[in-house]
Amino acid sequence: MSLGIKSLWRAQSYTVRVRGLSLIPREYRDPPSVRRPSLRRWLSTPSGATDTSRLENGATNGLLTSTTPSSFVRALRRRVIKLRSGFNPKETTLVKRPVQYPDKYESRRSLRKHRRSAARQHIYDSAREAASKPVNDWRSTFNFMMRHTPSVGEKLNFRVIIGKGVASEARRLLSEPDTHISQISRKNESTVRIEDVNREDGVLIISLSGSEDSVRKSLLDIVGIVGKITAVRISDPTWEALLLDVWIGATARRPGIRLLGTGEVVADDKTLTVQTSFSNSTKYRNYALTRRADEIVRPVQWSKNSFEEYVAALVHGQVPTHLARSLYPTFPDHQQTVVSLLVDLFASDYAKSVVSVSALKMAINFIESRGAGFRQASRSILSQVELLNIPLDAEIFNIFLISSSKAGDLDNFNSILRTMVRKGYSPQSRAWVAFMQMIQSPTVKRYVAAKLRDRKLDRNPGILRAVGREMAVVDLEHRLATSFETQTFLDEQNKKYGVGWLDTLTLNRILDVLGARDKVDACNDLLNLVYTGRIASPSVITLNTMLTHSKGLAPQLATLQSMLALWPRLRLNAVTYHLLFRSAWLRRRPNSLRVIWRYAVLARQTNSKMRRSLTNLLNREEGDLSARRALLKNWEDVIVGAAELAEVRTSYLTGLKAKHLIFKYLEQAEGMRPSVCFAKKLEEALSMDRKIDQAAKEGTSMSSSMRESLTVDIPLEPDPKVQTKAPSRGRVTTPLP
């Protein structure tokens, strides 16, 4: 297979020309940023389903004058939503259904999601019709996956003992980038872990578990990687027939390997013993990148390890929000620069001998996670690697499948799936996860889950947990129609899908459904059960989900305090501060806005909406403002700080922006941090705002001294985390493992 691309969107002009087929349909090969006029045909369909004359006669004239590719895509989506909202797309099972919730705002939120989802499918339908391609429905894709997914038996558990004569060599080989035990685990859908690192007897013990098929493949990979093994012993004779093909495959690779009989002794200790009885999937983590991506120093000498470390430094580097504009003042931005560097890197001459599959996976996973606009780059990289005859595995195709699933692109999903099978890789649990995530119809989800049980595919723990995660929301909505008790629901799900189905993502989705139906007590019960049972690890997205469904600033504060009490290591992000800021803004709470704004600035977590709201407030006259904004305008000195506002206004007589205040705050607070935690200070601010409301109701005239007494102070203290020594500008190429 060749995944060559005729043209490639990039930050710099560059063209990759490789013959062959592409995983993506022809109509998607040129993104909107390159072929804006060609997108006009996306909005016209030959069928009579829509009023094509309206679309052709000026529907897109305003769109084509958009200043940026992203604004063009947003305008196109809005246009499609407006013109086609009354029609159903071809594949309705991929469209999120609107739900009527008790709260009208939650219902509107659900309707917006439905319309966006339908608009996306309308665009895919128009592109398919313009290319005169047949329609792929979910049934054909599902049947294809069922035919090519191997049946699996029950989960097996083994201990693999490698003799001391080859243990050190095995430990080294199983730590290499392309032969790491995590690669074996992910490739074969098994669990592989080194049990004892420093044993006195010198042997290496590896625990191995999974389905029959995954265990066989993993054992064969281990034998093939550790080349000095001379014999294989299976301690339990009852398993010899099951694992016989492992020895046959091993002898095909290395004819000198023997299969030892029961009690047979060998002179050397270079044997692999299989006894009946997740490793860390990545050794890199994200880190703060304080320089441009193209300023990361490349290795002096290229090797497989240095190549992988450089790729990891590119894809795991995260530019702090406050540095993004200064590091990338003009196009391209950080992610576009990284994508361009990755394409150049894999196409370079020195990459031919040092490219590793693990580095390829990191690069493709990063690019695919950035959306369909960069899809051409990942295909181009894969085409370049294929020309080097580097062996691929199913996980690479799974990355593409997950990306297509998130985009709701059934055509592309089906194309990648068939290419995957044609290359000899069967659909694994991740493929089924991606397929079920793409399906939005609860009825179809239940049908797919039932068919998986009929084929005994739910015996695979990976597929079973994946089904449980996807069916959790479906089962929850069914239970909410009658009666619901949190502990009973968890017990039923554990019985059907086994322990492990409730991960962080599923927890967030369940909380979103419960919160939309105003079941706050059920949300709190679930969080308490998660905490006591250590079932999952809530993230800041969990906190933001709870804040989204909390009505009012006071309930949001109570939610914030309770979650931080249970999980004190949670770190608030820009979304958290914005949710609180919006509630305080709508309820005209000047001190709350003061605290939220100042803490967000010091944490470098403000977003554009917060900055734009304050900028508009500072530059408008009271006569031009609504009643809500007029009150906030009267208290603007409290919100942003009287001294800071006066000083900044003298420097910027016109064009005052919130960012000018941010620079002033950071200058004043250099090397400092707030001495009081955010939740406690916000509680104090909310109490002070109630006093302001009471004084306003009583008609009390606010003097300067009274205003000052009703203003919350935000004291600072030295930050112990700040290093006095300036950061080194030396060579930093890889995040810490």
XYZ file of C-alpha atoms in Angstrom:
737
model
C 0.000 0.000 0.000
C 1.155 3.473 -0.709
C -0.373 6.454 0.970
C 1.126 9.027 -1.354
C -0.380 12.460 -1.529
C -0.504 14.618 -4.642
C -0.347 17.823 -2.652
C 0.315 18.665 0.967
C -0.849 21.596 3.054
C 1.983 22.968 5.121
C 3.182 26.080 6.814
C 5.877 26.309 4.117
C 5.274 25.533 0.491
C 6.265 21.941 -0.129
C 4.966 19.168 -2.355
C 5.313 15.443 -1.859
C 4.657 13.277 -4.898
C 4.474 9.559 -4.336
C 2.506 7.240 -6.545
C -0.202 5.056 -5.106
C -3.480 5.122 -3.311
C -4.516 7.282 -0.400
C -6.451 6.332 2.682
C -8.572 9.435 2.270
C -11.165 10.151 -0.401
C -9.992 12.248 -3.301
C -12.251 15.155 -2.416
C -10.532 15.639 0.937
C -6.988 15.845 -0.387
C -6.856 19.605 -0.550
C -7.927 21.312 2.669
C -9.969 24.532 2.745
C -6.886 26.684 3.288
C -5.641 25.757 -0.186
C -8.764 25.213 -2.249
C -11.377 27.607 -0.944
C -13.263 27.953 -4.243
C -13.594 24.167 -4.560
C -15.610 24.038 -1.357
C -18.479 25.749 -3.116
C -19.459 22.373 -4.513
C -19.759 20.961 -0.987
C -22.841 23.088 -0.550
C -24.647 21.885 -3.677
C -26.199 18.482 -4.117
C -27.549 16.965 -7.323
C -30.504 15.509 -5.449
C -33.586 17.550 -4.691
C -33.036 17.378 -0.968
C -31.963 21.008 -0.729
C -32.569 24.238 -2.549
C -29.448 24.245 -4.690
C -30.282 27.545 -6.324
C -29.989 29.274 -2.969
C -26.634 27.646 -2.392
C -25.248 28.497 -5.815
C -26.614 32.029 -5.983
C -24.485 33.771 -3.424
C -24.610 31.389 -0.480
C -20.843 31.163 -0.327
C -19.876 34.553 -1.727
C -19.343 35.966 1.725
C -17.488 32.869 2.878
C -14.783 33.052 0.253
C -13.693 36.459 1.540
C -12.855 35.078 4.995
C -9.495 36.218 6.295
C -8.281 32.908 7.744
C -8.864 29.222 6.952
C -10.427 28.618 10.373
C -12.879 31.504 9.982
C -13.807 30.155 6.557
C -14.562 26.715 7.988
C -16.622 28.204 10.827
C -18.589 30.359 8.401
C -19.134 27.366 6.143
C -20.452 25.306 9.050
C -22.825 28.077 10.100
C -24.085 28.367 6.525
C -24.711 24.647 6.276
C -26.505 24.629 9.622
C -28.730 27.480 8.486
C -29.616 26.126 5.049
C -29.885 22.424 5.785
C -31.130 22.251 9.341
C -34.507 21.005 8.132
C -33.124 18.009 6.219
C -31.690 14.717 7.404
C -28.250 13.585 6.209
C -27.780 10.244 4.484
C -26.437 8.466 7.602
C -28.566 9.604 10.524
C -26.976 7.127 12.926
C -23.877 9.359 12.985
C -25.850 12.423 14.089
C -26.230 13.261 17.756
C -29.868 13.269 18.719
C -31.334 16.323 20.475
C -32.515 15.725 24.014
C -35.184 17.666 25.858
C -33.883 18.391 29.350
C -35.722 20.002 32.274
C -33.573 23.104 31.899
C -34.123 25.081 28.689
C -30.465 26.061 28.445
C -29.399 22.419 28.575
C -31.943 21.642 25.845
C -30.555 24.430 23.665
C -27.049 23.137 24.270
C -28.137 19.671 23.128
C -29.825 21.137 20.055
C -26.668 23.012 19.092
C -24.666 19.784 19.276
C -27.262 18.052 17.103
C -27.193 20.760 14.440
C -23.397 20.853 14.317
C -23.273 17.083 14.006
C -25.877 17.107 11.223
C -24.045 19.884 9.379
C -20.840 17.856 9.393
C -22.611 14.877 7.837
C -24.223 17.143 5.234
C -20.743 18.289 4.188
C -19.568 14.684 3.849
C -22.696 13.824 1.844
C -22.148 16.722 -0.551
C -18.499 15.817 -1.048
C -19.424 12.206 -1.757
C -22.117 13.210 -4.250
C -19.774 15.609 -6.010
C -17.290 12.743 -6.454
C -20.067 10.339 -7.569
C -19.137 7.814 -4.897
C -21.489 5.217 -3.424
C -22.857 5.633 0.061
C -21.215 3.627 2.867
C -23.651 2.871 5.651
C -22.800 1.667 9.134
C -24.155 -1.828 8.448
C -21.660 -2.613 5.701
C -18.768 -1.357 7.844
C -20.010 -3.330 10.847
C -20.409 -6.550 8.837
C -16.924 -6.119 7.392
C -15.439 -5.748 10.870
C -17.340 -8.783 12.153
C -16.023 -10.941 9.328
C -12.402 -10.012 9.951
C -12.261 -9.816 13.755
C -10.900 -13.134 15.064
C -12.826 -14.907 17.789
C -10.959 -14.972 21.088
C -11.070 -17.276 24.071
C -10.865 -16.434 27.732
C -8.115 -14.254 29.158
C -4.832 -16.107 29.748
C -2.100 -15.278 32.263
C 1.512 -16.453 31.994
C 4.935 -15.796 33.471
C 7.773 -15.778 30.962
C 11.155 -16.575 32.539
C 14.262 -15.753 30.506
C 17.415 -17.516 31.711
C 20.310 -15.578 33.185
C 22.503 -16.439 30.215
C 20.525 -14.058 28.029
C 18.579 -12.000 30.606
C 20.751 -8.861 30.399
C 20.630 -8.891 26.596
C 16.856 -9.407 26.700
C 16.425 -6.520 29.122
C 18.372 -4.232 26.811
C 16.531 -5.300 23.663
C 13.131 -4.965 25.305
C 13.990 -1.350 26.159
C 14.835 -0.306 22.595
C 12.365 2.064 20.870
C 10.938 -0.401 18.345
C 11.199 -3.519 20.519
C 10.055 -2.026 23.812
C 7.656 -4.176 25.823
C 5.084 -1.387 25.593
C 5.194 -1.725 21.801
C 4.601 -5.478 22.070
C 1.719 -4.832 24.449
C -0.030 -2.248 22.323
C 0.580 -4.024 19.031
C -0.876 -7.340 20.184
C -3.551 -6.073 22.589
C -1.876 -7.869 25.500
C -0.513 -6.861 28.884
C 3.255 -7.256 29.184
C 5.184 -6.238 32.295
C 8.643 -6.903 33.720
C 8.049 -8.182 37.251
C 11.501 -8.223 38.893
C 14.203 -5.899 37.640
C 17.169 -6.849 39.852
C 16.916 -10.488 40.878
C 19.719 -12.284 42.671
C 19.438 -15.337 40.431
C 19.944 -13.154 37.342
C 16.834 -14.267 35.431
C 14.329 -11.913 33.814
C 10.654 -12.500 34.633
C 7.936 -11.035 32.426
C 4.212 -11.281 33.147
C 2.038 -11.737 30.077
C -1.754 -11.758 29.892
C -4.443 -11.359 27.263
C -6.514 -13.345 24.824
C -5.225 -16.538 23.231
C -4.351 -14.813 19.983
C -2.649 -11.836 21.660
C -0.624 -14.092 23.993
C 0.630 -16.205 21.084
C 1.688 -13.157 19.096
C 3.382 -11.539 22.094
C 5.350 -14.696 22.922
C 6.437 -15.009 19.304
C 7.589 -11.372 19.309
C 9.594 -11.863 22.517
C 11.294 -14.962 21.131
C 12.059 -13.161 17.885
C 13.462 -10.074 19.616
C 15.686 -11.914 22.066
C 17.777 -13.651 19.428
C 20.112 -15.620 21.722
C 17.383 -17.880 23.116
C 18.255 -21.496 22.326
C 15.245 -23.344 23.782
C 11.612 -22.847 24.769
C 10.030 -24.716 27.680
C 6.299 -24.839 28.463
C 6.001 -25.884 32.094
C 2.393 -27.086 31.953
C 1.856 -29.901 29.398
C -1.822 -28.944 29.040
C -0.800 -25.706 27.361
C 1.616 -27.253 24.864
C -1.057 -27.730 22.200
C -2.303 -24.160 22.641
C 1.168 -22.631 22.357
C 2.598 -25.075 19.832
C 2.363 -22.545 17.033
C 4.600 -20.214 19.054
C 7.403 -22.747 18.923
C 6.700 -23.464 15.239
C 6.875 -19.753 14.448
C 10.034 -19.399 16.514
C 11.778 -22.236 14.694
C 10.801 -20.677 11.379
C 12.632 -17.516 12.409
C 15.499 -19.231 14.231
C 15.912 -22.906 13.275
C 18.276 -23.560 16.176
C 15.604 -23.136 18.870
C 14.473 -26.366 20.545
C 11.235 -27.220 22.308
C 12.190 -28.816 25.625
C 10.224 -31.716 27.002
C 9.076 -32.123 30.598
C 12.091 -32.394 32.925
C 14.632 -31.962 30.099
C 17.773 -30.124 31.196
C 20.101 -28.014 29.023
C 23.723 -27.138 29.638
C 23.408 -23.385 29.096
C 20.814 -21.083 30.602
C 19.547 -19.369 27.469
C 16.019 -20.696 27.663
C 12.588 -19.120 27.693
C 10.156 -20.787 30.093
C 6.410 -20.191 29.921
C 4.645 -20.749 33.243
C 0.915 -20.571 33.894
C 0.161 -18.542 36.720
C 0.289 -2.563 31.322
C 3.365 -1.658 31.276
C 3.765 2.080 30.952
C 2.567 2.712 27.403
C 4.752 5.722 26.968
C 8.027 6.871 28.433
C 7.506 10.535 27.600
C 5.256 13.142 29.084
C 4.231 16.664 28.122
C 6.458 19.536 29.189
C 6.447 23.338 28.983
C 8.283 24.552 25.886
C 9.523 28.126 26.307
C 11.040 28.500 22.855
C 9.927 28.033 19.290
C 9.694 24.474 18.036
C 12.203 25.175 15.279
C 14.694 26.340 17.933
C 14.869 22.918 19.598
C 18.434 21.823 18.950
C 18.705 18.690 16.864
C 20.956 15.815 17.927
C 24.570 16.056 16.866
C 24.570 12.396 15.848
C 21.432 10.662 14.641
C 20.460 7.256 15.974
C 17.162 5.505 16.612
C 17.111 6.756 20.202
C 18.099 10.340 19.389
C 15.602 10.438 16.505
C 12.794 9.285 18.791
C 13.809 11.752 21.505
C 13.781 14.635 19.036
C 10.315 13.664 17.773
C 9.135 13.399 21.393
C 10.512 16.863 22.114
C 8.497 18.240 19.187
C 5.176 16.545 19.869
C 5.182 16.710 23.689
C 6.264 20.340 23.969
C 3.411 22.611 25.034
C 3.833 26.357 24.669
C 2.362 28.283 27.640
C -0.523 30.553 26.700
C 1.262 33.740 27.683
C 4.219 32.937 25.408
C 2.314 31.820 22.326
C 1.900 35.277 20.789
C 5.479 36.367 21.472
C 7.007 33.141 20.130
C 4.747 33.001 17.068
C 3.697 36.582 16.242
C 2.696 35.662 12.689
C 1.640 32.590 10.735
C 2.488 29.718 11.130
C 1.643 29.039 14.771
C 3.147 26.353 17.016
C 1.246 23.294 15.850
C 1.661 24.222 12.183
C 5.387 24.673 12.746
C 5.648 21.284 14.462
C 3.756 19.560 11.645
C 6.035 21.153 9.069
C 9.153 20.075 10.999
C 7.857 16.505 11.290
C 7.171 16.241 7.556
C 10.661 17.544 6.767
C 12.210 15.247 9.355
C 10.711 12.025 8.019
C 11.445 13.023 4.428
C 15.117 13.814 5.132
C 17.996 11.634 3.988
C 19.390 11.011 7.464
C 16.019 9.668 8.617
C 16.229 6.660 6.319
C 18.454 4.655 8.643
C 17.193 5.888 12.029
C 13.399 6.022 11.707
C 11.655 3.944 14.373
C 8.058 2.791 14.437
C 7.556 4.305 17.883
C 8.667 7.722 16.591
C 6.333 7.312 13.617
C 3.406 6.588 15.949
C 4.158 9.656 18.058
C 4.275 11.881 14.995
C 1.101 10.512 13.398
C -0.792 10.575 16.687
C 0.143 14.225 17.218
C -0.866 15.267 13.702
C -4.133 13.321 13.657
C -5.126 14.756 17.031
C -4.929 18.260 15.542
C -7.900 17.756 13.226
C -8.641 17.045 9.591
C -6.784 20.148 8.421
C -3.460 18.368 8.995
C -4.589 14.974 7.752
C -2.535 15.216 4.565
C 0.703 15.582 6.524
C 0.266 12.316 8.443
C -0.489 10.439 5.222
C 2.598 11.920 3.626
C 4.803 10.837 6.542
C 3.398 7.325 6.405
C 4.076 7.177 2.654
C 7.683 8.190 3.214
C 8.149 5.513 5.885
C 6.592 2.839 3.683
C 9.124 3.604 0.961
C 11.811 2.652 3.504
C 10.234 -0.819 3.909
C 9.843 -0.357 7.648
C 7.340 -2.890 9.050
C 4.148 -1.331 10.373
C 1.604 -2.693 12.838
C -2.105 -2.444 13.578
C -1.674 0.394 16.064
C -0.740 2.837 13.297
C -3.990 2.081 11.500
C -5.855 2.380 14.797
C -4.608 5.960 15.120
C -6.139 6.790 11.737
C -9.363 4.996 12.643
C -9.708 6.958 15.893
C -9.106 10.221 14.033
C -11.806 9.398 11.456
C -14.166 8.386 14.231
C -13.759 11.699 16.024
C -14.442 13.492 12.744
C -17.535 11.360 12.120
C -16.146 10.449 8.700
C -17.547 7.002 7.924
C -16.158 6.951 4.364
C -12.614 7.532 5.536
C -13.063 5.083 8.418
C -14.228 2.387 6.018
C -11.353 3.076 3.600
C -8.707 2.806 6.338
C -10.338 -0.320 7.738
C -10.246 -2.127 4.396
C -6.647 -1.079 3.825
C -5.776 -2.365 7.278
C -7.301 -5.781 6.559
C -5.689 -5.897 3.139
C -2.316 -5.443 4.810
C -3.005 -8.430 7.061
C -4.108 -6.705 10.289
C -7.387 -7.670 11.919
C -9.582 -5.113 13.691
C -8.670 -4.957 17.374
C -10.436 -3.528 20.388
C -9.331 0.014 19.548
C -11.003 -0.300 16.140
C -14.238 -1.358 17.828
C -13.907 1.511 20.299
C -13.547 3.956 17.414
C -16.525 2.459 15.573
C -18.831 2.583 18.591
C -17.754 6.138 19.409
C -18.654 7.211 15.881
C -22.158 5.741 16.166
C -24.533 8.157 17.907
C -27.764 6.163 17.802
C -28.467 4.337 21.103
C -30.412 1.636 19.248
C -27.505 0.885 16.931
C -25.067 0.865 19.858
C -27.176 -1.779 21.592
C -27.334 -3.813 18.391
C -23.553 -3.712 17.954
C -22.979 -4.674 21.588
C -25.388 -7.620 21.278
C -23.673 -8.896 18.119
C -20.276 -8.711 19.815
C -21.621 -10.895 22.612
C -23.092 -13.360 20.130
C -19.667 -13.783 18.540
C -18.055 -14.180 21.987
C -15.907 -11.161 21.244
C -16.762 -9.735 24.635
C -14.465 -12.366 26.156
C -11.611 -10.126 25.115
C -11.163 -7.829 28.137
C -10.177 -4.903 25.911
C -13.306 -5.144 23.775
C -15.480 -5.814 26.839
C -14.321 -2.679 28.634
C -14.642 -0.649 25.428
C -18.233 -1.780 25.008
C -18.917 -0.940 28.649
C -17.591 2.587 28.238
C -19.694 3.226 25.164
C -22.827 1.654 26.606
C -22.521 3.473 29.936
C -24.310 6.611 28.753
C -26.900 4.587 26.813
C -27.658 2.422 29.842
C -27.673 5.474 32.084
C -30.277 7.331 30.022
C -32.419 4.195 30.001
C -32.212 3.912 33.797
C -32.973 7.602 34.317
C -36.313 7.080 32.587
C -37.410 4.883 35.517
C -35.446 5.020 38.770
C -31.771 5.588 39.426
C -29.451 4.748 42.285
C -25.741 5.331 41.765
C -24.321 2.289 43.552
C -26.852 -0.038 41.920
C -25.992 1.326 38.489
C -22.261 0.803 39.015
C -22.808 -2.741 40.281
C -24.927 -3.626 37.249
C -22.367 -2.209 34.836
C -19.537 -4.058 36.600
C -21.486 -7.302 36.318
C -22.075 -6.834 32.588
C -18.722 -5.374 31.507
C -16.286 -6.222 34.275
C -14.290 -3.927 36.526
C -12.376 -1.285 34.580
C -15.066 0.101 32.279
C -15.297 3.347 34.273
C -12.349 5.486 33.228
C -11.957 9.260 33.444
C -13.534 9.965 30.058
C -16.576 7.794 30.810
C -16.899 9.409 34.232
C -17.031 12.840 32.598
C -19.699 11.718 30.144
C -21.856 10.241 32.907
C -21.536 13.416 34.973
C -22.513 15.449 31.908
C -25.730 13.442 31.474
C -26.609 13.560 35.173
C -25.838 17.260 35.384
C -27.949 18.065 32.326
C -30.891 16.347 34.021
C -30.275 18.405 37.183
C -29.328 15.369 39.287
C -26.665 17.113 41.363
C -26.998 14.676 44.258
C -26.341 11.728 41.938
C -23.227 13.507 40.613
C -21.914 14.004 44.135
C -22.692 10.396 45.055
C -20.803 9.166 42.011
C -17.775 11.330 42.808
C -17.749 10.082 46.397
C -17.881 6.468 45.202
C -15.048 7.135 42.770
C -12.983 8.657 45.567
C -13.575 5.931 48.132
C -13.138 3.083 45.640
C -10.276 4.699 43.689
C -12.188 3.688 40.551
C -11.013 6.507 38.288
C -8.892 9.641 38.438
C -10.966 12.803 37.898
C -9.290 15.515 35.865
C -9.833 19.237 35.462
C -12.336 18.344 32.716
C -14.352 16.524 35.390
C -14.326 19.691 37.462
C -15.328 21.820 34.483
C -18.192 19.439 33.698
C -19.524 19.840 37.224
C -19.159 23.635 37.065
C -20.993 23.737 33.731
C -24.080 22.171 35.271
C -23.944 24.119 38.541
C -26.522 26.909 38.474
C -25.067 30.055 39.977
C -21.744 31.180 41.357
C -22.411 29.960 44.909
C -23.134 26.357 43.810
C -20.070 26.504 41.580
C -17.953 27.596 44.526
C -19.316 24.730 46.631
C -18.497 22.282 43.826
C -15.005 23.716 43.482
C -14.324 23.439 47.201
C -15.633 19.878 47.497
C -13.660 18.558 44.532
C -10.438 20.261 45.576
C -10.890 18.776 49.050
C -11.067 15.272 47.555
C -8.447 15.786 44.841
C -6.171 18.655 45.947
C -3.762 18.084 43.062
C -6.309 19.247 40.478
C -5.033 22.294 38.614
C -7.517 24.813 37.253
C -7.248 25.670 33.570
C -8.513 28.553 31.426
C -11.924 26.910 30.987
C -12.379 26.692 34.762
C -11.654 30.372 35.273
C -13.871 31.334 32.343
C -16.853 29.371 33.672
C -16.555 31.139 37.021
C -15.899 34.489 35.340
C -19.027 34.154 33.198
C -21.200 33.349 36.227
C -19.831 36.327 38.150
C -20.281 38.563 35.100
C -23.928 37.587 34.583
C -24.682 38.097 38.292
C -22.769 41.407 38.517
C -20.306 40.377 41.209
C -17.411 42.904 41.078
C -15.282 41.378 43.852
C -15.746 37.872 42.481
C -14.689 39.126 39.058
C -11.704 40.811 40.683
C -10.530 37.585 42.334
C -11.212 35.333 39.344
C -9.524 37.725 36.918
C -6.439 38.344 39.054
C -5.895 34.681 39.932
C -6.374 33.680 36.289
C -3.776 36.236 35.220
C -1.250 35.093 37.813
C -1.859 31.472 36.780
C -1.553 32.555 33.113
C -4.924 30.981 32.381
C -6.989 33.825 30.928
C -8.748 33.270 27.625
C -9.811 35.562 24.804
C -13.436 35.835 25.979
C -12.435 37.104 29.397
C -9.999 39.606 27.925
C -12.509 40.807 25.319
C -15.255 41.317 27.913
C -13.021 43.470 30.097
C -11.610 45.386 27.127
C -15.125 46.313 25.971
C -16.095 47.313 29.506
C -13.085 49.596 29.940
C -13.572 51.377 26.608
C -17.336 51.989 26.706
C -19.175 54.928 28.219
C -21.871 54.324 30.800
C -24.593 55.737 28.560
C -23.909 53.075 25.915
C -24.104 50.136 28.333
C -26.897 47.872 29.513
C -28.001 47.876 33.146
C -25.748 44.931 33.958
C -22.689 46.430 32.333
C -23.445 49.868 33.746
C -23.180 48.466 37.274
C -19.944 46.680 36.408
C -18.649 49.879 34.777
C -19.275 51.699 38.034
C -17.099 49.113 39.806
C -14.412 48.706 37.133
C -11.721 50.088 39.429
C -12.519 47.314 41.913
C -12.561 44.624 39.236
C -9.202 45.427 37.652
C -7.562 47.445 40.449
C -7.773 51.227 40.855
C -4.026 51.920 40.934
C -3.236 49.628 38.009
C -6.111 51.044 35.922
C -5.065 54.645 36.516
C -1.437 53.926 35.620
C -2.271 51.999 32.467
C -4.767 54.611 31.270
C -2.097 57.297 31.398
C 0.056 55.174 29.084
C -2.768 54.154 26.711
C -5.073 57.091 26.212
C -6.729 55.253 23.337
C -6.859 51.569 22.556
C -6.693 50.362 26.152
C -6.874 46.567 26.280
C -7.043 43.986 29.018
C -3.658 42.624 27.977
C -2.036 45.910 29.059
C -3.321 45.255 32.571
C -2.015 41.697 32.399
C 1.500 42.970 31.710
C 1.207 45.291 34.697
C -0.004 42.548 37.048
C 2.786 40.194 36.034
C 5.371 42.926 36.468
C 4.140 43.646 39.988
C 3.897 39.957 40.940
C 7.218 38.775 39.548
C 8.516 36.000 41.784
C 5.350 36.146 43.896
C 2.146 34.166 44.253
C -1.189 34.682 46.072
C -0.848 33.846 49.743
C -4.473 32.655 50.037
C -5.870 29.760 48.022
C -8.249 30.635 45.227
C -11.377 28.927 46.597
C -11.062 30.604 50.000
C -10.483 34.040 48.478
C -13.425 33.586 46.084
C -15.650 32.719 49.046
C -14.555 35.948 50.739
C -15.241 37.914 47.540
C -18.727 36.430 47.184
C -19.518 37.420 50.751
C -18.330 40.966 50.051
C -20.494 41.130 46.920
C -23.553 40.246 48.978
C -22.808 43.247 51.181
C -22.652 45.443 48.086
C -26.023 44.097 46.923
C -27.533 44.750 50.352
C -26.207 48.321 50.392
C -27.620 48.900 46.898
C -31.058 47.629 47.959
C -31.032 49.947 50.982
C -30.064 52.886 48.753
C -26.818 53.559 50.608
C -24.552 56.072 48.910
C -21.113 54.624 48.290
C -18.271 56.858 49.444
C -14.641 56.254 48.493
C -13.803 54.866 51.907
C -16.849 52.584 51.827
C -15.939 51.293 48.372
C -12.430 50.598 49.604
C -13.749 48.709 52.626
C -15.934 46.607 50.317
C -12.995 45.655 48.101
C -11.295 42.303 48.638
C -7.545 42.446 49.108
C -5.343 39.954 47.234
C -2.060 39.618 49.186
C 1.034 38.078 47.610
C 3.955 36.130 49.030
C 7.287 34.900 47.613
C 6.885 31.870 45.384
C 9.254 29.089 46.532
C 9.037 27.413 43.136
C 10.629 30.353 41.344
C 14.330 29.718 40.771
C 16.625 32.666 41.199
C 18.972 31.312 38.552
C 18.057 32.165 34.983
C 16.921 29.162 32.940
C 19.553 27.576 30.777
C 19.445 28.124 27.040
C 21.395 24.959 26.422
C 20.428 21.913 24.462
C 17.022 20.562 25.479
C 15.715 17.994 23.063
C 13.548 15.598 25.033
C 10.985 15.720 27.823
C 11.716 13.808 30.964
C 10.528 10.188 30.952
